């Protein structure tokens, strides 16, 4: 990391406020949505309520397979679509749909079904399928410190970068003429380490946070299948400028 970038990073963090780690989230909710999907705005509204609850980590992945309908989703990526198809394989499904929510990497719910999502979160906690492994993170000087507790199994340490809010004027397609504010839209996902069930500390250079206009980053402790597709999320936290989500 260059000295110039390090100074810029520290200055940017100082101006935006400290980076906080969310304590003991109830679960991770991943919404797969699209600007060109007429069924998605109600799910985006339900997702906003989940974000505002403050006790879950809510991440929105914009997929690209509806772009042919006349409006290319400005927040979509093929990587987001691949993640959704990965979950489908993990769950033994032959298809994907929008809006779809995946809870804790374990099961799916219709994206606009807020009661169903809440019930799934609650049942996973009761069944021991919640976020049972503690994960904490903080920015200290020029390093990102991640601490992971002990627990059964093995998992990847996955960083999910997102924008806090983007307002989009949808000019064409099924949602033509609508102005929609999208929260916590994912911009990138990368694996930065491994966890083998033991207490683990990772110290990463702060340049892992070097993303243009970065506003937030979720850190997921996520298992995977033999073929590498995403599976159960065992623990998670989030860091972002200013305040917790």
PDB file of C-alpha atoms in Angstrom:
ATOM      1  CA  UNK A   1       0.000   0.000   0.000  1.00  0.00           C
ATOM      2  CA  UNK A   2       1.330   3.391  -0.916  1.00  0.00           C
ATOM      3  CA  UNK A   3       1.841   6.016   1.770  1.00  0.00           C
ATOM      4  CA  UNK A   4      -0.328   8.378  -0.245  1.00  0.00           C
ATOM      5  CA  UNK A   5      -3.238   5.919  -0.294  1.00  0.00           C
ATOM      6  CA  UNK A   6      -2.833   5.144   3.413  1.00  0.00           C
ATOM      7  CA  UNK A   7      -3.069   8.839   4.274  1.00  0.00           C
ATOM      8  CA  UNK A   8      -6.130   9.174   2.035  1.00  0.00           C
ATOM      9  CA  UNK A   9      -7.782   6.160   3.626  1.00  0.00           C
ATOM     10  CA  UNK A  10      -7.220   7.335   7.183  1.00  0.00           C
ATOM     11  CA  UNK A  11      -8.388  10.830   6.294  1.00  0.00           C
ATOM     12  CA  UNK A  12     -11.510   9.437   4.625  1.00  0.00           C
ATOM     13  CA  UNK A  13     -12.372   7.290   7.632  1.00  0.00           C
ATOM     14  CA  UNK A  14     -11.815  10.222   9.966  1.00  0.00           C
ATOM     15  CA  UNK A  15     -14.130  12.434   7.939  1.00  0.00           C
ATOM     16  CA  UNK A  16     -16.832   9.806   7.670  1.00  0.00           C
ATOM     17  CA  UNK A  17     -16.642   8.807  11.304  1.00  0.00           C
ATOM     18  CA  UNK A  18     -15.327   5.617  12.880  1.00  0.00           C
ATOM     19  CA  UNK A  19     -16.012   2.209  11.402  1.00  0.00           C
ATOM     20  CA  UNK A  20     -18.183   0.189  13.737  1.00  0.00           C
ATOM     21  CA  UNK A  21     -18.854  -3.549  13.868  1.00  0.00           C
ATOM     22  CA  UNK A  22     -22.457  -4.627  14.341  1.00  0.00           C
ATOM     23  CA  UNK A  23     -22.988  -6.675  17.504  1.00  0.00           C
ATOM     24  CA  UNK A  24     -24.734 -10.075  17.496  1.00  0.00           C
ATOM     25  CA  UNK A  25     -26.893  -9.858  14.369  1.00  0.00           C
ATOM     26  CA  UNK A  26     -29.916 -12.142  14.336  1.00  0.00           C
ATOM     27  CA  UNK A  27     -29.219 -13.393  10.840  1.00  0.00           C
ATOM     28  CA  UNK A  28     -28.183 -12.594   7.280  1.00  0.00           C
ATOM     29  CA  UNK A  29     -30.840 -11.796   4.683  1.00  0.00           C
ATOM     30  CA  UNK A  30     -29.746 -11.746   1.031  1.00  0.00           C
ATOM     31  CA  UNK A  31     -32.240 -10.330  -1.462  1.00  0.00           C
ATOM     32  CA  UNK A  32     -31.893 -11.112  -5.166  1.00  0.00           C
ATOM     33  CA  UNK A  33     -33.674  -8.361  -7.057  1.00  0.00           C
ATOM     34  CA  UNK A  34     -33.663  -6.413 -10.319  1.00  0.00           C
ATOM     35  CA  UNK A  35     -34.643  -2.939 -11.450  1.00  0.00           C
ATOM     36  CA  UNK A  36     -36.368  -4.438 -14.487  1.00  0.00           C
ATOM     37  CA  UNK A  37     -38.549  -6.864 -12.534  1.00  0.00           C
ATOM     38  CA  UNK A  38     -42.136  -5.667 -11.988  1.00  0.00           C
ATOM     39  CA  UNK A  39     -42.548  -7.925  -8.939  1.00  0.00           C
ATOM     40  CA  UNK A  40     -39.466  -6.553  -7.200  1.00  0.00           C
ATOM     41  CA  UNK A  41     -40.482  -3.096  -5.839  1.00  0.00           C
ATOM     42  CA  UNK A  42     -42.627  -4.632  -3.036  1.00  0.00           C
ATOM     43  CA  UNK A  43     -39.658  -6.815  -2.087  1.00  0.00           C
ATOM     44  CA  UNK A  44     -37.333  -3.805  -2.149  1.00  0.00           C
ATOM     45  CA  UNK A  45     -39.768  -2.060   0.230  1.00  0.00           C
ATOM     46  CA  UNK A  46     -39.835  -5.087   2.554  1.00  0.00           C
ATOM     47  CA  UNK A  47     -36.050  -5.189   2.409  1.00  0.00           C
ATOM     48  CA  UNK A  48     -35.901  -1.555   3.560  1.00  0.00           C
ATOM     49  CA  UNK A  49     -37.876  -2.536   6.677  1.00  0.00           C
ATOM     50  CA  UNK A  50     -35.349  -5.298   7.377  1.00  0.00           C
ATOM     51  CA  UNK A  51     -32.467  -2.838   7.036  1.00  0.00           C
ATOM     52  CA  UNK A  52     -34.214  -0.414   9.377  1.00  0.00           C
ATOM     53  CA  UNK A  53     -34.691  -3.127  12.023  1.00  0.00           C
ATOM     54  CA  UNK A  54     -30.990  -2.958  12.758  1.00  0.00           C
ATOM     55  CA  UNK A  55     -30.688  -6.511  14.093  1.00  0.00           C
ATOM     56  CA  UNK A  56     -30.050  -8.311  10.794  1.00  0.00           C
ATOM     57  CA  UNK A  57     -27.423  -7.970   8.096  1.00  0.00           C
ATOM     58  CA  UNK A  58     -29.372  -7.262   4.915  1.00  0.00           C
ATOM     59  CA  UNK A  59     -27.641  -7.402   1.525  1.00  0.00           C
ATOM     60  CA  UNK A  60     -29.197  -6.802  -1.911  1.00  0.00           C
ATOM     61  CA  UNK A  61     -27.773  -8.529  -4.981  1.00  0.00           C
ATOM     62  CA  UNK A  62     -28.980  -7.109  -8.285  1.00  0.00           C
ATOM     63  CA  UNK A  63     -29.037  -9.819 -10.964  1.00  0.00           C
ATOM     64  CA  UNK A  64     -28.573  -9.316 -14.688  1.00  0.00           C
ATOM     65  CA  UNK A  65     -30.882 -11.895 -16.294  1.00  0.00           C
ATOM     66  CA  UNK A  66     -33.793  -9.452 -16.667  1.00  0.00           C
ATOM     67  CA  UNK A  67     -31.693  -6.870 -18.511  1.00  0.00           C
ATOM     68  CA  UNK A  68     -33.076  -8.029 -21.865  1.00  0.00           C
ATOM     69  CA  UNK A  69     -36.543  -6.643 -20.973  1.00  0.00           C
ATOM     70  CA  UNK A  70     -35.527  -3.150 -22.081  1.00  0.00           C
ATOM     71  CA  UNK A  71     -33.756  -1.820 -18.999  1.00  0.00           C
ATOM     72  CA  UNK A  72     -30.266  -2.854 -17.933  1.00  0.00           C
ATOM     73  CA  UNK A  73     -30.129  -2.818 -14.124  1.00  0.00           C
ATOM     74  CA  UNK A  74     -27.462  -0.254 -13.264  1.00  0.00           C
ATOM     75  CA  UNK A  75     -26.486  -2.159 -10.094  1.00  0.00           C
ATOM     76  CA  UNK A  76     -26.497  -5.659 -11.577  1.00  0.00           C
ATOM     77  CA  UNK A  77     -23.576  -8.002 -12.203  1.00  0.00           C
ATOM     78  CA  UNK A  78     -23.038 -11.506 -13.509  1.00  0.00           C
ATOM     79  CA  UNK A  79     -21.306 -12.336 -10.218  1.00  0.00           C
ATOM     80  CA  UNK A  80     -24.522 -11.585  -8.320  1.00  0.00           C
ATOM     81  CA  UNK A  81     -26.419 -13.853 -10.692  1.00  0.00           C
ATOM     82  CA  UNK A  82     -23.811 -16.592 -10.244  1.00  0.00           C
ATOM     83  CA  UNK A  83     -24.187 -16.360  -6.462  1.00  0.00           C
ATOM     84  CA  UNK A  84     -27.931 -16.868  -6.755  1.00  0.00           C
ATOM     85  CA  UNK A  85     -27.485 -19.871  -9.057  1.00  0.00           C
ATOM     86  CA  UNK A  86     -24.924 -21.214  -6.587  1.00  0.00           C
ATOM     87  CA  UNK A  87     -27.525 -21.121  -3.834  1.00  0.00           C
ATOM     88  CA  UNK A  88     -29.982 -22.878  -6.140  1.00  0.00           C
ATOM     89  CA  UNK A  89     -27.528 -25.755  -6.632  1.00  0.00           C
ATOM     90  CA  UNK A  90     -26.856 -25.931  -2.892  1.00  0.00           C
ATOM     91  CA  UNK A  91     -30.591 -26.160  -2.194  1.00  0.00           C
ATOM     92  CA  UNK A  92     -31.202 -28.703  -4.951  1.00  0.00           C
ATOM     93  CA  UNK A  93     -33.262 -26.310  -7.045  1.00  0.00           C
ATOM     94  CA  UNK A  94     -33.287 -26.221 -10.826  1.00  0.00           C
ATOM     95  CA  UNK A  95     -34.252 -22.571 -11.174  1.00  0.00           C
ATOM     96  CA  UNK A  96     -33.959 -19.102  -9.663  1.00  0.00           C
ATOM     97  CA  UNK A  97     -36.440 -16.259  -9.416  1.00  0.00           C
ATOM     98  CA  UNK A  98     -36.810 -12.643  -8.390  1.00  0.00           C
ATOM     99  CA  UNK A  99     -37.495 -11.368  -5.897  1.00  0.00           C
ATOM    100  CA  UNK A 100     -35.909 -14.118  -3.817  1.00  0.00           C
ATOM    101  CA  UNK A 101     -34.499 -13.942  -0.289  1.00  0.00           C
ATOM    102  CA  UNK A 102     -31.955 -16.402   1.075  1.00  0.00           C
ATOM    103  CA  UNK A 103     -31.771 -16.524   4.877  1.00  0.00           C
ATOM    104  CA  UNK A 104     -28.462 -17.487   6.535  1.00  0.00           C
ATOM    105  CA  UNK A 105     -27.450 -19.241   3.307  1.00  0.00           C
ATOM    106  CA  UNK A 106     -29.760 -22.097   4.323  1.00  0.00           C
ATOM    107  CA  UNK A 107     -33.217 -21.596   2.807  1.00  0.00           C
ATOM    108  CA  UNK A 108     -35.156 -19.272   0.533  1.00  0.00           C
ATOM    109  CA  UNK A 109     -38.335 -17.193   0.932  1.00  0.00           C
ATOM    110  CA  UNK A 110     -40.300 -15.027  -1.506  1.00  0.00           C
ATOM    111  CA  UNK A 111     -38.668 -11.615  -1.388  1.00  0.00           C
ATOM    112  CA  UNK A 112     -41.806  -9.613  -0.544  1.00  0.00           C
ATOM    113  CA  UNK A 113     -42.932 -11.983   2.225  1.00  0.00           C
ATOM    114  CA  UNK A 114     -41.724  -9.994   5.230  1.00  0.00           C
ATOM    115  CA  UNK A 115     -43.586 -12.207   7.702  1.00  0.00           C
ATOM    116  CA  UNK A 116     -42.105 -15.308   6.106  1.00  0.00           C
ATOM    117  CA  UNK A 117     -38.591 -13.874   6.263  1.00  0.00           C
ATOM    118  CA  UNK A 118     -39.020 -12.900   9.918  1.00  0.00           C
ATOM    119  CA  UNK A 119     -40.428 -16.336  10.764  1.00  0.00           C
ATOM    120  CA  UNK A 120     -37.493 -18.012   9.039  1.00  0.00           C
ATOM    121  CA  UNK A 121     -35.015 -15.888  10.993  1.00  0.00           C
ATOM    122  CA  UNK A 122     -36.781 -16.768  14.251  1.00  0.00           C
ATOM    123  CA  UNK A 123     -36.998 -20.481  13.494  1.00  0.00           C
ATOM    124  CA  UNK A 124     -33.313 -20.668  12.587  1.00  0.00           C
ATOM    125  CA  UNK A 125     -32.392 -19.109  15.925  1.00  0.00           C
ATOM    126  CA  UNK A 126     -34.599 -21.643  17.734  1.00  0.00           C
ATOM    127  CA  UNK A 127     -33.185 -24.564  15.733  1.00  0.00           C
ATOM    128  CA  UNK A 128     -29.553 -23.577  16.267  1.00  0.00           C
ATOM    129  CA  UNK A 129     -29.168 -22.531  12.633  1.00  0.00           C
ATOM    130  CA  UNK A 130     -28.615 -18.878  13.395  1.00  0.00           C
ATOM    131  CA  UNK A 131     -25.308 -17.056  13.559  1.00  0.00           C
ATOM    132  CA  UNK A 132     -23.747 -19.241  16.245  1.00  0.00           C
ATOM    133  CA  UNK A 133     -20.085 -18.299  15.729  1.00  0.00           C
ATOM    134  CA  UNK A 134     -19.117 -14.804  16.932  1.00  0.00           C
ATOM    135  CA  UNK A 135     -17.430 -12.564  14.368  1.00  0.00           C
ATOM    136  CA  UNK A 136     -16.047  -9.119  15.187  1.00  0.00           C
ATOM    137  CA  UNK A 137     -14.101  -6.648  13.076  1.00  0.00           C
ATOM    138  CA  UNK A 138     -12.577  -3.200  13.334  1.00  0.00           C
ATOM    139  CA  UNK A 139     -10.284  -0.860  11.479  1.00  0.00           C
ATOM    140  CA  UNK A 140      -7.213  -0.038  13.570  1.00  0.00           C
ATOM    141  CA  UNK A 141      -4.535   2.229  12.137  1.00  0.00           C
ATOM    142  CA  UNK A 142      -3.741   0.765   8.706  1.00  0.00           C
ATOM    143  CA  UNK A 143      -5.114  -2.717   9.394  1.00  0.00           C
ATOM    144  CA  UNK A 144      -8.442  -4.514   9.386  1.00  0.00           C
ATOM    145  CA  UNK A 145      -8.704  -6.861  12.360  1.00  0.00           C
ATOM    146  CA  UNK A 146     -11.181  -9.752  12.210  1.00  0.00           C
ATOM    147  CA  UNK A 147     -11.742 -12.034  15.195  1.00  0.00           C
ATOM    148  CA  UNK A 148     -13.727 -15.266  14.854  1.00  0.00           C
ATOM    149  CA  UNK A 149     -14.809 -17.525  17.709  1.00  0.00           C
ATOM    150  CA  UNK A 150     -14.723 -21.308  17.914  1.00  0.00           C
ATOM    151  CA  UNK A 151     -17.396 -23.643  16.611  1.00  0.00           C
ATOM    152  CA  UNK A 152     -18.057 -26.785  14.583  1.00  0.00           C
ATOM    153  CA  UNK A 153     -17.166 -27.077  10.917  1.00  0.00           C
ATOM    154  CA  UNK A 154     -15.094 -25.180   8.400  1.00  0.00           C
ATOM    155  CA  UNK A 155     -15.891 -22.033   6.459  1.00  0.00           C
ATOM    156  CA  UNK A 156     -14.606 -19.224   4.291  1.00  0.00           C
ATOM    157  CA  UNK A 157     -14.196 -15.649   5.487  1.00  0.00           C
ATOM    158  CA  UNK A 158     -16.083 -13.677   2.855  1.00  0.00           C
ATOM    159  CA  UNK A 159     -16.179  -9.907   2.478  1.00  0.00           C
ATOM    160  CA  UNK A 160     -19.258  -8.418   0.812  1.00  0.00           C
ATOM    161  CA  UNK A 161     -18.926  -4.757  -0.165  1.00  0.00           C
ATOM    162  CA  UNK A 162     -22.061  -2.660  -0.597  1.00  0.00           C
ATOM    163  CA  UNK A 163     -23.395   0.853  -1.148  1.00  0.00           C
ATOM    164  CA  UNK A 164     -25.677   2.179   1.576  1.00  0.00           C
ATOM    165  CA  UNK A 165     -28.247   3.769  -0.759  1.00  0.00           C
ATOM    166  CA  UNK A 166     -28.608   4.457  -4.473  1.00  0.00           C
ATOM    167  CA  UNK A 167     -31.634   6.178  -5.989  1.00  0.00           C
ATOM    168  CA  UNK A 168     -32.291   5.147  -9.583  1.00  0.00           C
ATOM    169  CA  UNK A 169     -34.612   6.652 -12.186  1.00  0.00           C
ATOM    170  CA  UNK A 170     -35.814   3.608 -14.120  1.00  0.00           C
ATOM    171  CA  UNK A 171     -36.432   4.940 -17.610  1.00  0.00           C
ATOM    172  CA  UNK A 172     -37.490   1.788 -19.477  1.00  0.00           C
ATOM    173  CA  UNK A 173     -38.749  -1.722 -18.916  1.00  0.00           C
ATOM    174  CA  UNK A 174     -41.402  -3.058 -16.550  1.00  0.00           C
ATOM    175  CA  UNK A 175     -40.749  -0.388 -13.906  1.00  0.00           C
ATOM    176  CA  UNK A 176     -40.461   2.487 -16.368  1.00  0.00           C
ATOM    177  CA  UNK A 177     -41.056   5.903 -14.818  1.00  0.00           C
ATOM    178  CA  UNK A 178     -40.376   4.814 -11.258  1.00  0.00           C
ATOM    179  CA  UNK A 179     -37.751   6.396  -9.032  1.00  0.00           C
ATOM    180  CA  UNK A 180     -36.567   3.729  -6.611  1.00  0.00           C
ATOM    181  CA  UNK A 181     -34.135   3.966  -3.696  1.00  0.00           C
ATOM    182  CA  UNK A 182     -32.114   0.775  -3.296  1.00  0.00           C
ATOM    183  CA  UNK A 183     -30.407  -0.009   0.012  1.00  0.00           C
ATOM    184  CA  UNK A 184     -27.256  -2.061   0.686  1.00  0.00           C
ATOM    185  CA  UNK A 185     -26.697  -3.027  -2.947  1.00  0.00           C
ATOM    186  CA  UNK A 186     -23.708  -5.342  -3.285  1.00  0.00           C
ATOM    187  CA  UNK A 187     -20.813  -4.175  -5.449  1.00  0.00           C
ATOM    188  CA  UNK A 188     -18.250  -6.945  -4.898  1.00  0.00           C
ATOM    189  CA  UNK A 189     -17.657 -10.210  -3.027  1.00  0.00           C
ATOM    190  CA  UNK A 190     -14.298 -11.770  -2.201  1.00  0.00           C
ATOM    191  CA  UNK A 191     -12.915 -14.529   0.021  1.00  0.00           C
ATOM    192  CA  UNK A 192     -10.070 -13.353   2.253  1.00  0.00           C
ATOM    193  CA  UNK A 193      -9.390 -16.324   4.512  1.00  0.00           C
ATOM    194  CA  UNK A 194     -10.350 -19.709   5.922  1.00  0.00           C
ATOM    195  CA  UNK A 195     -11.697 -20.843   9.315  1.00  0.00           C
ATOM    196  CA  UNK A 196     -11.251 -24.393  10.645  1.00  0.00           C
ATOM    197  CA  UNK A 197     -13.444 -24.283  13.725  1.00  0.00           C
ATOM    198  CA  UNK A 198     -10.853 -22.822  16.073  1.00  0.00           C
ATOM    199  CA  UNK A 199     -10.639 -19.293  17.418  1.00  0.00           C
ATOM    200  CA  UNK A 200      -9.083 -17.302  14.609  1.00  0.00           C
ATOM    201  CA  UNK A 201      -7.710 -13.801  14.173  1.00  0.00           C
ATOM    202  CA  UNK A 202      -7.091 -12.308  10.756  1.00  0.00           C
ATOM    203  CA  UNK A 203      -5.149  -9.116  10.266  1.00  0.00           C
ATOM    204  CA  UNK A 204      -5.480  -7.704   6.785  1.00  0.00           C
ATOM    205  CA  UNK A 205      -4.000  -4.577   5.252  1.00  0.00           C
ATOM    206  CA  UNK A 206      -6.587  -1.835   5.167  1.00  0.00           C
ATOM    207  CA  UNK A 207      -6.285  -1.724   1.388  1.00  0.00           C
ATOM    208  CA  UNK A 208      -8.722  -4.647   1.253  1.00  0.00           C
ATOM    209  CA  UNK A 209     -11.205  -1.862   1.862  1.00  0.00           C
ATOM    210  CA  UNK A 210      -9.897   0.031  -1.173  1.00  0.00           C
ATOM    211  CA  UNK A 211     -13.108   0.215  -3.140  1.00  0.00           C
ATOM    212  CA  UNK A 212     -14.354   3.327  -4.943  1.00  0.00           C
ATOM    213  CA  UNK A 213     -16.927   5.118  -2.791  1.00  0.00           C
ATOM    214  CA  UNK A 214     -17.010   2.230  -0.320  1.00  0.00           C
ATOM    215  CA  UNK A 215     -19.811   2.689   2.219  1.00  0.00           C
ATOM    216  CA  UNK A 216     -20.057  -0.681   3.937  1.00  0.00           C
ATOM    217  CA  UNK A 217     -18.683  -4.188   4.149  1.00  0.00           C
ATOM    218  CA  UNK A 218     -20.268  -7.317   5.602  1.00  0.00           C
ATOM    219  CA  UNK A 219     -17.956 -10.076   6.774  1.00  0.00           C
ATOM    220  CA  UNK A 220     -19.559 -13.502   6.445  1.00  0.00           C
ATOM    221  CA  UNK A 221     -18.299 -16.766   7.881  1.00  0.00           C
ATOM    222  CA  UNK A 222     -19.769 -18.973   5.172  1.00  0.00           C
ATOM    223  CA  UNK A 223     -19.439 -22.679   4.516  1.00  0.00           C
ATOM    224  CA  UNK A 224     -19.485 -24.089   0.991  1.00  0.00           C
ATOM    225  CA  UNK A 225     -20.335 -27.339  -0.744  1.00  0.00           C
ATOM    226  CA  UNK A 226     -17.768 -29.702  -2.232  1.00  0.00           C
ATOM    227  CA  UNK A 227     -18.057 -27.927  -5.591  1.00  0.00           C
ATOM    228  CA  UNK A 228     -17.573 -24.512  -3.972  1.00  0.00           C
ATOM    229  CA  UNK A 229     -21.108 -23.138  -4.048  1.00  0.00           C
ATOM    230  CA  UNK A 230     -22.214 -20.967  -1.099  1.00  0.00           C
ATOM    231  CA  UNK A 231     -23.949 -22.661   1.804  1.00  0.00           C
ATOM    232  CA  UNK A 232     -24.773 -22.010   5.468  1.00  0.00           C
ATOM    233  CA  UNK A 233     -23.627 -18.746   7.044  1.00  0.00           C
ATOM    234  CA  UNK A 234     -22.338 -19.466  10.553  1.00  0.00           C
ATOM    235  CA  UNK A 235     -21.443 -15.965  11.710  1.00  0.00           C
ATOM    236  CA  UNK A 236     -21.312 -12.409  10.414  1.00  0.00           C
ATOM    237  CA  UNK A 237     -20.674  -8.793  11.198  1.00  0.00           C
ATOM    238  CA  UNK A 238     -20.639  -5.533   9.275  1.00  0.00           C
ATOM    239  CA  UNK A 239     -18.457  -2.438   9.283  1.00  0.00           C
ATOM    240  CA  UNK A 240     -19.399   0.862   7.759  1.00  0.00           C
ATOM    241  CA  UNK A 241     -18.690   4.548   8.006  1.00  0.00           C
ATOM    242  CA  UNK A 242     -20.677   6.555  10.491  1.00  0.00           C
ATOM    243  CA  UNK A 243     -22.934   4.091  12.262  1.00  0.00           C
ATOM    244  CA  UNK A 244     -24.270   0.542  12.330  1.00  0.00           C
ATOM    245  CA  UNK A 245     -26.973  -0.594   9.952  1.00  0.00           C
TER     246      UNK A 245
END
